[in-house]
Structure formats: C-alpha cells, structure tokens
Tab-separated table of C-alpha atoms and ligand atoms in Angstrom:
chain	number	residue	atom	x	y	z
N	1	MET	CA	15.724	-16.893	-16.179
N	2	THR	CA	12.095	-17.484	-17.192
N	3	ASP	CA	10.492	-16.177	-20.363
N	4	ARG	CA	9.930	-12.512	-19.939
N	5	GLU	CA	6.326	-11.607	-19.140
N	6	SER	CA	4.708	-8.233	-18.931
N	7	ILE	CA	2.912	-8.145	-15.586
N	8	GLY	CA	0.412	-5.800	-13.977
N	9	VAL	CA	0.525	-5.059	-10.248
N	10	ILE	CA	-2.574	-3.311	-8.954
N	11	GLY	CA	-2.080	-1.565	-5.618
N	12	VAL	CA	1.449	-0.425	-4.800
N	13	GLY	CA	1.375	-0.738	-1.018
N	14	TRP	CA	3.861	-2.845	0.831
N	15	VAL	CA	2.866	-6.198	-0.776
N	16	GLY	CA	2.435	-4.656	-4.221
N	17	LEU	CA	5.758	-2.854	-4.225
N	18	VAL	CA	7.699	-5.890	-2.988
N	19	THR	CA	5.929	-8.047	-5.613
N	20	ALA	CA	6.594	-5.513	-8.396
N	21	ALA	CA	10.279	-5.084	-7.496
N	22	CYS	CA	10.902	-8.821	-7.126
N	23	LEU	CA	9.139	-9.710	-10.396
N	24	ALA	CA	11.230	-7.025	-12.116
N	25	GLU	CA	14.343	-8.522	-10.515
N	26	LEU	CA	13.327	-11.877	-12.050
N	27	GLY	CA	13.494	-10.172	-15.444
N	28	HIS	CA	9.889	-9.223	-16.106
N	29	GLU	CA	8.461	-5.951	-17.297
N	30	VAL	CA	6.143	-4.644	-14.575
N	31	TRP	CA	3.312	-2.141	-14.838
N	32	ALA	CA	2.471	-1.096	-11.296
N	33	ARG	CA	-0.585	1.024	-10.701
N	34	ASP	CA	-1.881	2.840	-7.645
N	35	ILE	CA	-4.614	5.446	-7.291
N	36	VAL	CA	-2.555	7.536	-4.851
N	37	SER	CA	-0.688	9.953	-7.098
N	38	ASP	CA	1.798	11.111	-4.413
N	39	LYS	CA	2.998	7.566	-4.001
N	40	ILE	CA	3.371	7.036	-7.749
N	41	ASP	CA	5.187	10.394	-8.080
N	42	SER	CA	7.693	9.391	-5.366
N	43	LEU	CA	8.257	5.968	-6.886
N	44	SER	CA	8.705	7.471	-10.340
N	45	ARG	CA	11.464	9.623	-8.815
N	46	GLY	CA	13.005	6.458	-7.343
N	47	GLU	CA	11.925	7.206	-3.768
N	48	VAL	CA	10.531	4.247	-1.823
N	49	PRO	CA	7.896	5.470	0.650
N	50	ILE	CA	8.065	2.494	3.068
N	51	HIS	CA	10.756	1.107	5.347
N	52	GLU	CA	11.625	-2.378	4.068
N	53	PRO	CA	15.223	-3.656	4.013
N	54	GLY	CA	16.614	-4.199	0.508
N	55	LEU	CA	13.603	-2.721	-1.262
N	56	PRO	CA	15.015	0.689	-2.273
N	57	GLU	CA	18.059	-1.051	-3.763
N	58	LEU	CA	15.870	-3.492	-5.707
N	59	VAL	CA	13.653	-0.690	-7.036
N	60	ALA	CA	16.704	1.314	-8.125
N	61	LYS	CA	18.397	-1.681	-9.740
N	62	ASN	CA	15.318	-2.607	-11.794
N	63	GLU	CA	14.198	0.897	-12.611
N	64	SER	CA	14.145	0.224	-16.362
N	65	ARG	CA	11.652	-2.643	-15.965
N	66	LEU	CA	9.378	-0.884	-13.438
N	67	ASN	CA	6.655	1.391	-14.798
N	68	PHE	CA	4.672	3.238	-12.122
N	69	THR	CA	1.366	4.791	-13.093
N	70	THR	CA	-1.949	5.996	-11.709
N	71	ASP	CA	-3.647	5.079	-14.949
N	72	MET	CA	-5.179	1.636	-15.517
N	73	ALA	CA	-5.229	1.951	-19.331
N	74	PRO	CA	-1.509	1.259	-20.007
N	75	VAL	CA	-1.568	-1.611	-17.515
N	76	LEU	CA	-4.459	-3.274	-19.328
N	77	GLU	CA	-2.860	-2.580	-22.679
N	78	HIS	CA	0.527	-4.113	-21.844
N	79	THR	CA	-0.373	-7.021	-19.545
N	80	GLU	CA	-2.676	-10.005	-19.099
N	81	LEU	CA	-1.785	-11.170	-15.598
N	82	LEU	CA	-2.898	-8.613	-13.014
N	83	PHE	CA	-1.475	-9.203	-9.528
N	84	VAL	CA	-4.069	-7.675	-7.201
N	85	CYS	CA	-2.329	-6.272	-4.104
N	86	VAL	CA	-4.932	-3.859	-2.742
N	87	ASP	CA	-5.857	-3.490	0.921
N	88	THR	CA	-8.664	-5.596	2.383
N	89	PRO	CA	-8.947	-4.001	5.832
N	90	PRO	CA	-11.435	-5.222	8.432
N	91	THR	CA	-14.788	-3.476	8.660
N	92	TYR	CA	-16.355	-2.588	12.018
N	93	SER	CA	-18.144	-5.944	11.916
N	94	GLY	CA	-14.843	-7.836	11.519
N	95	ASP	CA	-15.546	-8.869	7.915
N	96	ALA	CA	-13.034	-7.972	5.199
N	97	ASP	CA	-13.720	-4.784	3.249
N	98	LEU	CA	-13.503	-5.871	-0.392
N	99	SER	CA	-14.412	-2.504	-1.890
N	100	ARG	CA	-10.927	-1.963	-3.322
N	101	VAL	CA	-10.963	-5.393	-4.977
N	102	GLU	CA	-14.399	-4.594	-6.394
N	103	ALA	CA	-13.148	-1.248	-7.699
N	104	VAL	CA	-10.384	-3.037	-9.623
N	105	ILE	CA	-12.876	-5.487	-11.137
N	106	ALA	CA	-15.151	-2.614	-12.138
N	107	GLU	CA	-12.266	-0.976	-13.988
N	108	LEU	CA	-11.715	-4.090	-16.095
N	109	GLY	CA	-15.060	-3.616	-17.831
N	110	ASP	CA	-16.001	-6.811	-19.642
N	111	SER	CA	-12.426	-7.825	-20.448
N	112	SER	CA	-11.881	-11.463	-21.291
N	113	ASP	CA	-8.166	-10.974	-21.963
N	114	HIS	CA	-7.040	-10.589	-18.376
N	115	ALA	CA	-6.670	-12.753	-15.306
N	116	LEU	CA	-6.744	-11.550	-11.722
N	117	VAL	CA	-3.943	-13.068	-9.661
N	118	MET	CA	-5.231	-12.435	-6.154
N	119	LYS	CA	-2.448	-11.646	-3.678
N	120	SER	CA	-4.672	-9.628	-1.364
N	121	THR	CA	-5.949	-11.657	1.578
N	122	VAL	CA	-9.639	-12.305	0.965
N	123	PRO	CA	-12.281	-14.383	2.752
N	124	VAL	CA	-12.557	-18.001	1.648
N	125	GLY	CA	-15.180	-18.084	-1.109
N	126	THR	CA	-14.331	-14.663	-2.573
N	127	GLY	CA	-12.641	-16.080	-5.679
N	128	ARG	CA	-15.538	-18.359	-6.492
N	129	ALA	CA	-18.043	-15.550	-6.017
N	130	ILE	CA	-16.071	-13.307	-8.386
N	131	GLN	CA	-15.808	-16.081	-10.972
N	132	ARG	CA	-19.542	-16.721	-10.866
N	133	ARG	CA	-20.195	-13.069	-11.680
N	134	ARG	CA	-17.371	-12.607	-14.158
N	135	ASP	CA	-16.930	-15.923	-15.897
N	136	ALA	CA	-14.841	-14.509	-18.766
N	137	LEU	CA	-12.226	-13.060	-16.438
N	138	GLY	CA	-9.399	-15.430	-15.509
N	139	TYR	CA	-8.848	-15.971	-11.791
N	140	VAL	CA	-5.883	-17.360	-9.869
N	141	SER	CA	-5.373	-17.220	-6.098
N	142	ASN	CA	-1.744	-16.640	-5.120
N	143	PRO	CA	-1.613	-15.642	-1.443
N	144	GLU	CA	1.459	-13.919	-0.045
N	145	PHE	CA	3.403	-15.081	3.000
N	146	LEU	CA	5.780	-12.117	3.261
N	147	GLN	CA	6.859	-10.837	6.660
N	148	GLU	CA	7.447	-7.144	7.096
N	149	GLY	CA	11.132	-6.526	7.616
N	150	SER	CA	12.195	-9.544	5.552
N	151	ALA	CA	9.715	-9.335	2.685
N	152	VAL	CA	12.245	-9.231	-0.160
N	153	GLU	CA	14.045	-12.284	1.173
N	154	ASP	CA	10.721	-14.052	1.832
N	155	PHE	CA	9.647	-13.398	-1.776
N	156	MET	CA	12.907	-14.636	-3.234
N	157	LYS	CA	13.287	-17.661	-0.912
N	158	PRO	CA	9.732	-18.784	-0.110
N	159	ASP	CA	8.989	-21.911	1.943
N	160	ARG	CA	6.265	-22.597	-0.615
N	161	VAL	CA	4.285	-20.958	-3.389
N	162	VAL	CA	0.526	-21.510	-3.314
N	163	ILE	CA	-1.386	-21.280	-6.598
N	164	GLY	CA	-5.123	-21.923	-6.619
N	165	ALA	CA	-7.145	-22.165	-9.817
N	166	ASP	CA	-10.539	-23.620	-10.575
N	167	ASP	CA	-11.584	-25.437	-13.761
N	168	GLY	CA	-10.807	-23.556	-16.929
N	169	TRP	CA	-7.971	-21.405	-15.655
N	170	ALA	CA	-5.060	-23.866	-15.582
N	171	THR	CA	-3.258	-21.985	-18.347
N	172	PHE	CA	-3.127	-18.760	-16.358
N	173	ALA	CA	-2.101	-20.741	-13.264
N	174	ASP	CA	0.710	-22.369	-15.285
N	175	ARG	CA	1.928	-18.945	-16.306
N	176	VAL	CA	1.953	-17.784	-12.689
N	177	GLN	CA	3.828	-20.948	-11.698
N	178	THR	CA	6.429	-20.285	-14.407
N	179	LEU	CA	7.100	-16.824	-12.916
N	180	TYR	CA	8.117	-18.471	-9.633
N	181	ALA	CA	10.121	-21.310	-11.237
N	182	PRO	CA	13.543	-19.639	-10.742
N	183	LEU	CA	12.928	-19.566	-6.961
N	184	ASN	CA	13.014	-23.401	-6.781
N	185	ALA	CA	10.342	-23.494	-4.067
N	186	PRO	CA	7.775	-26.245	-3.502
N	187	VAL	CA	4.569	-25.301	-5.312
N	188	VAL	CA	1.118	-26.160	-3.958
N	189	ARG	CA	-1.311	-26.278	-6.904
N	190	THR	CA	-4.862	-26.403	-5.607
N	191	ASP	CA	-8.355	-24.967	-6.007
N	192	VAL	CA	-9.107	-21.315	-5.251
N	193	ALA	CA	-11.027	-21.836	-1.988
N	194	SER	CA	-8.290	-24.065	-0.550
N	195	ALA	CA	-5.609	-21.528	-1.505
N	196	GLU	CA	-7.605	-18.792	0.250
N	197	MET	CA	-7.927	-21.008	3.331
N	198	ILE	CA	-4.192	-21.859	3.344
N	199	LYS	CA	-3.440	-18.160	3.777
N	200	LEU	CA	-5.878	-17.533	6.626
N	201	ALA	CA	-5.154	-20.833	8.371
N	202	SER	CA	-1.374	-20.262	8.231
N	203	ASN	CA	-1.615	-16.845	9.881
N	204	ALA	CA	-4.158	-18.111	12.414
N	205	PHE	CA	-1.915	-21.049	13.291
N	206	LEU	CA	1.148	-18.835	13.804
N	207	ALA	CA	-0.916	-16.484	15.971
N	208	THR	CA	-2.117	-19.504	17.947
N	209	LYS	CA	1.491	-20.578	18.489
N	210	ILE	CA	2.293	-17.135	19.909
N	211	SER	CA	-0.741	-16.990	22.211
N	212	PHE	CA	0.059	-20.535	23.350
N	213	ILE	CA	3.646	-19.710	24.311
N	214	ASN	CA	2.468	-16.487	25.960
N	215	GLU	CA	0.145	-18.497	28.185
N	216	ILE	CA	2.967	-20.954	28.967
N	217	ALA	CA	5.043	-17.869	29.872
N	218	ASN	CA	2.389	-16.538	32.210
N	219	VAL	CA	2.066	-19.878	33.988
N	220	SER	CA	5.875	-20.310	34.049
N	221	GLU	CA	6.159	-17.016	35.923
N	222	GLU	CA	3.977	-18.435	38.679
N	223	LEU	CA	5.601	-21.866	38.735
N	224	GLY	CA	9.244	-20.820	38.529
N	225	ALA	CA	10.038	-22.075	35.011
N	226	ASP	CA	11.776	-19.991	32.320
N	227	VAL	CA	9.747	-19.799	29.097
N	228	SER	CA	12.862	-19.269	26.953
N	229	GLU	CA	14.196	-22.612	28.179
N	230	VAL	CA	10.782	-24.205	27.722
N	231	ALA	CA	10.489	-22.902	24.131
N	232	ARG	CA	14.017	-24.127	23.357
N	233	GLY	CA	13.168	-27.581	24.608
N	234	MET	CA	9.816	-27.691	22.833
N	235	GLY	CA	11.123	-26.254	19.567
N	236	LEU	CA	13.660	-29.024	19.034
N	237	ASP	CA	10.753	-31.416	18.553
N	238	GLY	CA	10.489	-31.482	14.755
N	239	ARG	CA	6.715	-31.683	15.038
N	240	ILE	CA	6.625	-28.354	16.900
N	241	GLY	CA	9.545	-26.376	15.449
N	242	PRO	CA	11.396	-23.479	17.083
N	243	ARG	CA	9.880	-20.523	15.233
N	244	PHE	CA	7.065	-18.291	16.529
N	245	LEU	CA	7.621	-19.528	20.074
N	246	ARG	CA	8.985	-16.235	21.380
N	247	ALA	CA	6.898	-15.092	24.330
N	248	GLY	CA	6.329	-11.365	24.586
N	249	VAL	CA	3.885	-8.508	24.958
N	250	GLY	CA	1.576	-9.876	22.270
N	251	PHE	CA	1.367	-9.942	18.493
N	252	GLY	CA	0.373	-6.956	16.379
N	253	GLY	CA	0.650	-5.814	12.792
N	254	SER	CA	-1.763	-5.554	9.935
N	255	CYS	CA	-2.073	-9.306	9.399
N	256	PHE	CA	-2.386	-11.578	12.437
N	257	PRO	CA	-5.064	-9.628	14.338
N	258	LYS	CA	-7.050	-9.050	11.127
N	259	ASP	CA	-6.744	-12.566	9.725
N	260	VAL	CA	-7.528	-14.355	12.987
N	261	GLN	CA	-10.615	-12.180	13.316
N	262	ALA	CA	-11.555	-12.788	9.667
N	263	LEU	CA	-11.330	-16.572	9.987
N	264	LYS	CA	-13.327	-16.516	13.225
N	265	GLN	CA	-15.952	-14.391	11.498
N	266	LEU	CA	-16.066	-16.598	8.392
N	267	ALA	CA	-16.591	-19.647	10.576
N	268	GLY	CA	-19.271	-17.756	12.507
N	269	ASN	CA	-21.056	-16.878	9.276
N	270	THR	CA	-21.462	-20.603	8.610
N	271	GLY	CA	-22.813	-21.130	12.131
N	272	TYR	CA	-19.542	-22.577	13.467
N	273	HIS	CA	-18.038	-21.098	16.633
N	274	PHE	CA	-14.238	-21.246	16.245
N	275	GLN	CA	-13.532	-21.409	19.987
N	276	LEU	CA	-9.773	-21.741	19.724
N	277	LEU	CA	-9.400	-18.483	17.768
N	278	THR	CA	-11.645	-16.659	20.224
N	279	ALA	CA	-9.140	-17.599	22.922
N	280	VAL	CA	-6.137	-16.659	20.739
N	281	VAL	CA	-7.487	-13.118	20.382
N	282	GLU	CA	-8.419	-12.783	24.044
N	283	VAL	CA	-5.054	-14.067	25.286
N	284	ASN	CA	-3.318	-11.550	23.013
N	285	GLU	CA	-5.391	-8.623	24.247
N	286	LEU	CA	-4.690	-9.548	27.879
N	287	GLN	CA	-1.007	-10.072	27.122
N	288	LYS	CA	-0.709	-6.534	25.775
N	289	ARG	CA	-2.031	-5.233	29.098
N	290	ARG	CA	-0.110	-7.477	31.513
N	291	THR	CA	2.838	-5.083	31.573
N	292	ILE	CA	0.735	-2.687	33.649
N	293	GLY	CA	0.549	-5.265	36.459
N	294	LYS	CA	4.316	-5.823	36.290
N	295	LEU	CA	4.928	-2.105	36.695
N	296	GLN	CA	2.431	-1.852	39.558
N	297	LYS	CA	4.106	-4.777	41.323
N	298	HIS	CA	7.250	-2.648	41.711
N	299	LEU	CA	5.900	0.903	41.681
N	300	GLY	CA	2.473	0.608	43.286
N	301	SER	CA	0.113	3.193	41.842
N	302	LEU	CA	1.260	4.572	38.489
N	303	VAL	CA	-0.285	7.996	39.077
N	304	GLY	CA	2.354	10.635	38.336
N	305	LYS	CA	4.985	8.033	37.381
N	306	ASP	CA	7.201	8.546	34.322
N	307	ILE	CA	7.363	5.499	32.094
N	308	ALA	CA	9.593	5.125	29.003
N	309	LEU	CA	8.465	2.873	26.152
N	310	LEU	CA	11.325	1.634	23.986
N	311	GLY	CA	9.927	0.759	20.574
N	312	VAL	CA	6.679	1.749	18.927
N	313	ALA	CA	6.624	-0.408	15.758
N	314	PHE	CA	4.736	-3.719	15.997
N	315	LYS	CA	8.069	-5.465	15.393
N	316	PRO	CA	11.626	-4.431	14.432
N	317	ASN	CA	12.754	-3.423	10.924
N	318	THR	CA	9.478	-1.782	10.028
N	319	ASP	CA	7.839	1.579	10.600
N	320	ASP	CA	4.420	-0.101	10.758
N	321	ILE	CA	2.473	0.640	13.940
N	322	ARG	CA	-0.819	-1.045	13.080
N	323	GLU	CA	-2.181	-2.973	16.099
N	324	ALA	CA	1.167	-2.367	17.831
N	325	THR	CA	1.337	-3.143	21.538
N	326	SER	CA	2.794	0.347	22.108
N	327	LEU	CA	-0.590	1.874	21.199
N	328	VAL	CA	-2.448	-0.217	23.781
N	329	LEU	CA	0.215	0.272	26.462
N	330	SER	CA	0.452	4.028	26.088
N	331	GLY	CA	-3.340	4.260	26.336
N	332	ARG	CA	-3.466	2.041	29.439
N	333	LEU	CA	-0.587	3.895	31.099
N	334	ALA	CA	-2.250	7.248	30.471
N	335	GLY	CA	-5.425	5.761	31.937
N	336	GLU	CA	-3.478	4.822	35.085
N	337	GLY	CA	-2.247	8.412	35.413
N	338	ALA	CA	1.347	7.843	34.228
N	339	SER	CA	3.311	10.158	31.920
N	340	VAL	CA	4.702	8.287	28.942
N	341	ARG	CA	7.750	8.979	26.816
N	342	VAL	CA	8.487	6.860	23.748
N	343	TYR	CA	11.424	6.287	21.460
N	344	ASP	CA	11.573	4.300	18.220
N	345	PRO	CA	14.362	4.521	15.637
N	346	VAL	CA	11.973	4.713	12.645
N	347	ALA	CA	8.309	4.486	13.634
N	348	ALA	CA	7.895	7.303	16.161
N	349	ALA	CA	6.880	9.991	13.677
N	350	LYS	CA	4.112	7.777	12.289
N	351	ALA	CA	2.785	7.261	15.801
N	352	ASP	CA	2.503	10.954	16.582
N	353	GLY	CA	-1.006	11.644	17.861
N	354	MET	CA	-1.829	7.957	18.343
N	355	LEU	CA	-0.054	7.345	21.650
N	356	ALA	CA	-2.501	8.898	24.104
N	357	GLY	CA	-0.476	12.066	24.579
N	358	ALA	CA	2.875	10.307	25.009
N	359	GLN	CA	5.910	12.466	24.371
N	360	ILE	CA	7.978	11.306	21.403
N	361	CYS	CA	11.731	11.440	22.060
N	362	ASP	CA	14.739	11.528	19.731
N	363	SER	CA	16.832	9.088	21.724
N	364	VAL	CA	16.611	6.372	24.346
N	365	LEU	CA	18.499	8.558	26.818
N	366	GLU	CA	15.957	11.341	26.420
N	367	ALA	CA	13.089	8.854	26.937
N	368	VAL	CA	14.564	7.341	30.121
N	369	GLU	CA	15.580	10.650	31.766
N	370	ASP	CA	14.148	10.549	35.327
N	371	ALA	CA	11.914	7.606	34.388
N	372	ASP	CA	10.461	5.297	37.012
N	373	ALA	CA	10.629	2.370	34.589
N	374	ALA	CA	11.515	1.529	30.992
N	375	VAL	CA	9.520	-1.019	29.013
N	376	LEU	CA	11.090	-2.643	25.948
N	377	VAL	CA	8.169	-3.086	23.555
N	378	THR	CA	9.962	-3.708	20.223
N	379	GLU	CA	13.216	-5.665	19.980
N	380	TRP	CA	15.167	-3.211	17.804
N	381	PRO	CA	18.778	-4.508	17.602
N	382	GLU	CA	20.154	-1.149	18.789
N	383	PHE	CA	18.500	-1.673	22.203
N	384	ALA	CA	20.855	-4.599	22.861
N	385	GLU	CA	23.833	-2.287	22.287
N	386	LEU	CA	22.801	0.489	24.688
N	387	ASP	CA	25.144	1.917	27.289
N	388	TRP	CA	23.088	0.544	30.173
N	389	ALA	CA	25.288	2.140	32.842
N	390	GLU	CA	24.384	5.522	31.365
N	391	VAL	CA	20.708	4.510	31.113
N	392	LYS	CA	20.778	3.627	34.807
N	393	ARG	CA	22.359	6.974	35.709
N	394	ARG	CA	19.537	8.757	33.872
N	395	MET	CA	16.625	6.804	35.372
N	396	ARG	CA	14.979	7.694	38.669
N	397	VAL	CA	14.201	4.020	39.358
N	398	PRO	CA	16.308	1.391	37.540
N	399	LEU	CA	13.384	-0.856	36.586
N	400	ILE	CA	13.322	-2.606	33.191
N	401	VAL	CA	10.391	-4.590	31.842
N	402	ASP	CA	11.806	-6.531	28.899
N	403	GLY	CA	8.656	-7.199	26.885
N	404	ARG	CA	10.476	-9.381	24.352
N	405	ASN	CA	12.982	-11.244	26.554
N	406	PHE	CA	15.540	-9.564	24.349
N	407	LEU	CA	18.032	-8.006	26.743
N	408	ASP	CA	20.868	-9.670	28.663
N	409	ARG	CA	19.094	-10.261	31.962
N	410	ASP	CA	22.208	-11.257	33.928
N	411	ALA	CA	24.167	-8.208	32.721
N	412	LEU	CA	21.312	-5.867	33.637
N	413	VAL	CA	20.886	-7.384	37.091
N	414	ALA	CA	24.670	-7.171	37.623
N	415	ALA	CA	24.472	-3.497	36.598
N	416	GLY	CA	21.937	-2.887	39.366
N	417	PHE	CA	18.665	-2.958	37.435
N	418	THR	CA	15.495	-4.620	38.616
N	419	TYR	CA	14.656	-6.831	35.625
N	420	GLU	CA	11.230	-8.205	34.706
N	421	GLY	CA	10.974	-10.386	31.620
N	422	ILE	CA	8.084	-12.374	30.203
N	423	GLY	CA	7.705	-15.834	31.666
N	424	ARG	CA	11.044	-16.031	33.400
F	1	UGA	C1	2.701	-12.197	9.102
F	1	UGA	C2	3.138	-13.589	8.632
F	1	UGA	O1	4.287	-14.021	9.378
F	1	UGA	C3	3.466	-13.581	7.151
F	1	UGA	O2	3.774	-14.905	6.705
F	1	UGA	C4	2.248	-13.069	6.379
F	1	UGA	O3	2.504	-12.970	4.987
F	1	UGA	C5	1.880	-11.688	6.890
F	1	UGA	O4	1.606	-11.748	8.295
F	1	UGA	C6	0.669	-11.230	6.108
F	1	UGA	O5	-0.379	-11.863	6.222
F	1	UGA	O6	0.808	-10.333	5.267
F	1	UGA	P1	4.010	-9.938	9.755
F	1	UGA	O7	2.678	-9.453	10.237
F	1	UGA	O8	4.835	-9.073	8.881
F	1	UGA	O9	3.813	-11.316	8.946
F	1	UGA	O10	4.897	-10.214	11.028
F	1	UGA	P2	5.432	-11.444	11.880
F	1	UGA	O11	6.888	-11.492	11.799
F	1	UGA	O12	4.702	-12.688	11.546
F	1	UGA	O13	5.067	-10.953	13.353
F	1	UGA	C7	3.721	-10.704	13.749
F	1	UGA	C8	3.651	-10.347	15.205
F	1	UGA	O14	3.897	-11.499	16.002
F	1	UGA	C9	4.659	-9.293	15.665
F	1	UGA	O15	4.015	-8.385	16.545
F	1	UGA	C10	5.701	-10.100	16.426
F	1	UGA	O16	6.339	-9.341	17.429
F	1	UGA	C11	4.851	-11.198	17.013
F	1	UGA	N1	5.614	-12.432	17.310
F	1	UGA	C12	6.169	-13.158	16.310
F	1	UGA	C13	5.723	-12.867	18.623
F	1	UGA	O17	5.200	-12.240	19.569
F	1	UGA	N2	6.396	-14.030	18.889
F	1	UGA	C14	6.960	-14.768	17.911
F	1	UGA	O18	7.556	-15.819	18.227
F	1	UGA	C15	6.846	-14.319	16.590
C-alpha cells in the first residue's frame, strides 16, 4: 500500500465517484464534493445513484474513508491534490463547455497550496491556459480511460496511466504517480498538452475503428462476406488487435460522439480540416439509421407497423442513454409512421419522454406482443437467454434485426425467424 494521502475529488458524477471509491480502496482518505445536494445526501446514506457494477460494494466497503460533502471548505482544508471530475459537455457550437471547471477554479481563490489534477476531458491547450492565468496553482493532467460498465475494473487494472505536468509541477505529478503505483500499470509521464491530446486521440481512434468496421460490414452485406469472420481474421494481426471491431448500429455514449466532435473542432479552430473524423461522425449517423432500410426491405412501408426495440442504453451494463442509438431509431420509426415499444432491463425509466412517444414495456414479451419486427439495439446478456419460441409465438411477423450481431443466428433461423444482422 502507498503512503496514505488525503485527496479531494471535485464532481461526484460517474468518473468522480469511481475515482473516489477506488482511491479510498487504495487506502486514501477521500473528500468528495458535489454541488448537487440530493446526490451527496444519497451517497452519505450509502446509496449509489448510478448503475455501475461493483461500485456500490466498493463505496460500502470504504465508507470510513469516503467523506461526501457539498461544501468546498473542508475539502480545501484537508487536501492538496484536487481531482477535477466535473462535466465538460459540448456546447451548441461543438466546443467543450468549461464553465464547471472555471467554477471550481473560482472557488479556490488565490490558493497556492493546491494542485488541480484534471480528470475531466478538456480541449488540448486548456491546462496551459489555466496555468498562465493561475501560476501559483499546481496543475497535473491525468485523463481517465474508464468504460461505463467496467469502470471499477478499468481503474484498478489500467492499460496505462497518463500523467502530464509542465515545468515546475513535477512534485505534484510524482505524488499522483505514487497513488497509482500499487496498480503496476505502465505510466506515461509527459507534458500537459500531450496528455490532453492522448485522451482525445485515443477516443477518436477507437471511434474510427468502429466506423471503419461498420463500413466493412455494409460493404460485406453487398458482397456476401460475413463481417464477424472478417473482424476475427483482421483482429489476429497484432498491429490491428481484436477489440473495438464489433460492427453494429453505431456508437453512442457521452464520450465518443463528444470527443470526436471536440477534436474535429479543435483542429478546425487552428485552420486544419480533420477529414477522417468528419467521415467517422457521418458514417456513425448513417449507421444508426440503416436499420430503417432493413425493416423496409421485409415489411415495405412502416406506416402502422409495430416495432419492438430491445435495449435502450447506449451499451449493456449501464443505464446511460446519452447519444444512444435507441433515441435516433425511435425518432426515425415514429417519423415513418410505426408504433414503437421498447424494453431495457435498467435504462427504460431514464428514457421516458425521450423516445418519440414509444411505449416503455416491463418485459421483452410485452414489447414483442403482436410486433411486426424486433430490433436488438443493446446487447444485454439476458437477450441471449430469451425463450425465442415464446417470442415467436407472440410476434405477428417473426422478423429479428440483430443490431449487434449478438444472437445465435442459426438457432433463430432454425426456429423460423427471418434474421437480419449487421454485415452478414
Ligand atoms: C469510452 C472509452 O472506451 C473509454 O476508454 C473512455 O474513458 C470513455 O469513453 C470516456 O471518454 O469517458 P464508453 O463511452 O464508456 O468508454 O464506452 P465504450 O465501451 O467505449 O463504447 C462506446 C460505444 O461504442 C458504445 O455505443 C458501444 O456499443 C460502441 N462499440 C464499442 C461498438 O459499436 N463496437 C465496438 O467494437 C465497441
């Protein structure tokens, strides 16, 4: 175990709470602060307000080392390293909204005792701009690479830890590095701007990989190849790697769409047109809509048709629906005159009112009752275990569009379904 530090975490959203709980698990005293009092009240009662596997257990186990507060004063009193985990959502122009980061800096007054450890994703150049204005305040960039649904594991077993510090702040950077030492991960020590770019470039590259395989899928459909086989064969090449080569109905979430857009915008601000990322975004938008054509191929006009969407969350093991394909699909289906019913094991309630009038159901069987087609949008494990014979009995037309190539195609065809996958 490392020397025990007392650490501030500012912003107790998903990144902040995972960071706070994991740092507490590593033996540190954590002062976690959020301005939303309901959230702090729940956490103080031991209730975790987000769906993230392993997190409630970690919060409960480390309760004695986790102090939740709405007040900045005790955080500043007890800690020097302040992990900034506030939201940096996109503005209408596509730039990042840094107002929450600025609000944190404003609250620090003219402190020269503290260092910001920036976990929030910020545009390249943000750290340097802050340091120019506030040269007494320490600054370390420490981007996060957590995936929703496996964030605790990703924190505890990272592929790498990136720590960026400019001249003068090596001591704070050393302290941050020491916190991660028990994880035995490779550490990339670099300057602040490069650390900021590593974050954006990593997400943009992964998004590019997905849009690339989605285009291979679309062409494979026309040429008679099976994208799953193609991805398997490509992924064994060590230079390519097997991960993030799953074709599907497009990427969503709070990170890829935002970060690809942010990097494109940053490049644009310097006068550089990042053509590749423009295509990555466009391919993804089209991919989200392609399902409509697949349904029309079998059903003709969708006016008056009943379509079931299985899965609302942008991916399994989360209740997050930001930029989820389900939102686009339900809107497009409503636009085509179809009636939509949706089911999701955890995210449906959050989506209420955002699905273009779709009816939210309590079970798959309710969603598929008399349906003309079912579209698997999110690969929740329970969908692989369904009683498909019963599903078929309930549906008016046994048509399945498997938007994640997740189901057993041969078994479904043998059971009498018409099966449409992605790129196969
Ligand atoms: C992503 C990155 O993977 C994390 O490393 C990063 O820390 C995070 O963004 C962030 O910036 O905070 P996340 O958005 O949680 O994490 O989800 P992913 O598992 O990366 O999936 C993103 C989307 O891509 C999902 O809609 C998923 O269905 C889709 N996807 C993923 C595919 O369509 N195909 C794939 O092969 C992989």
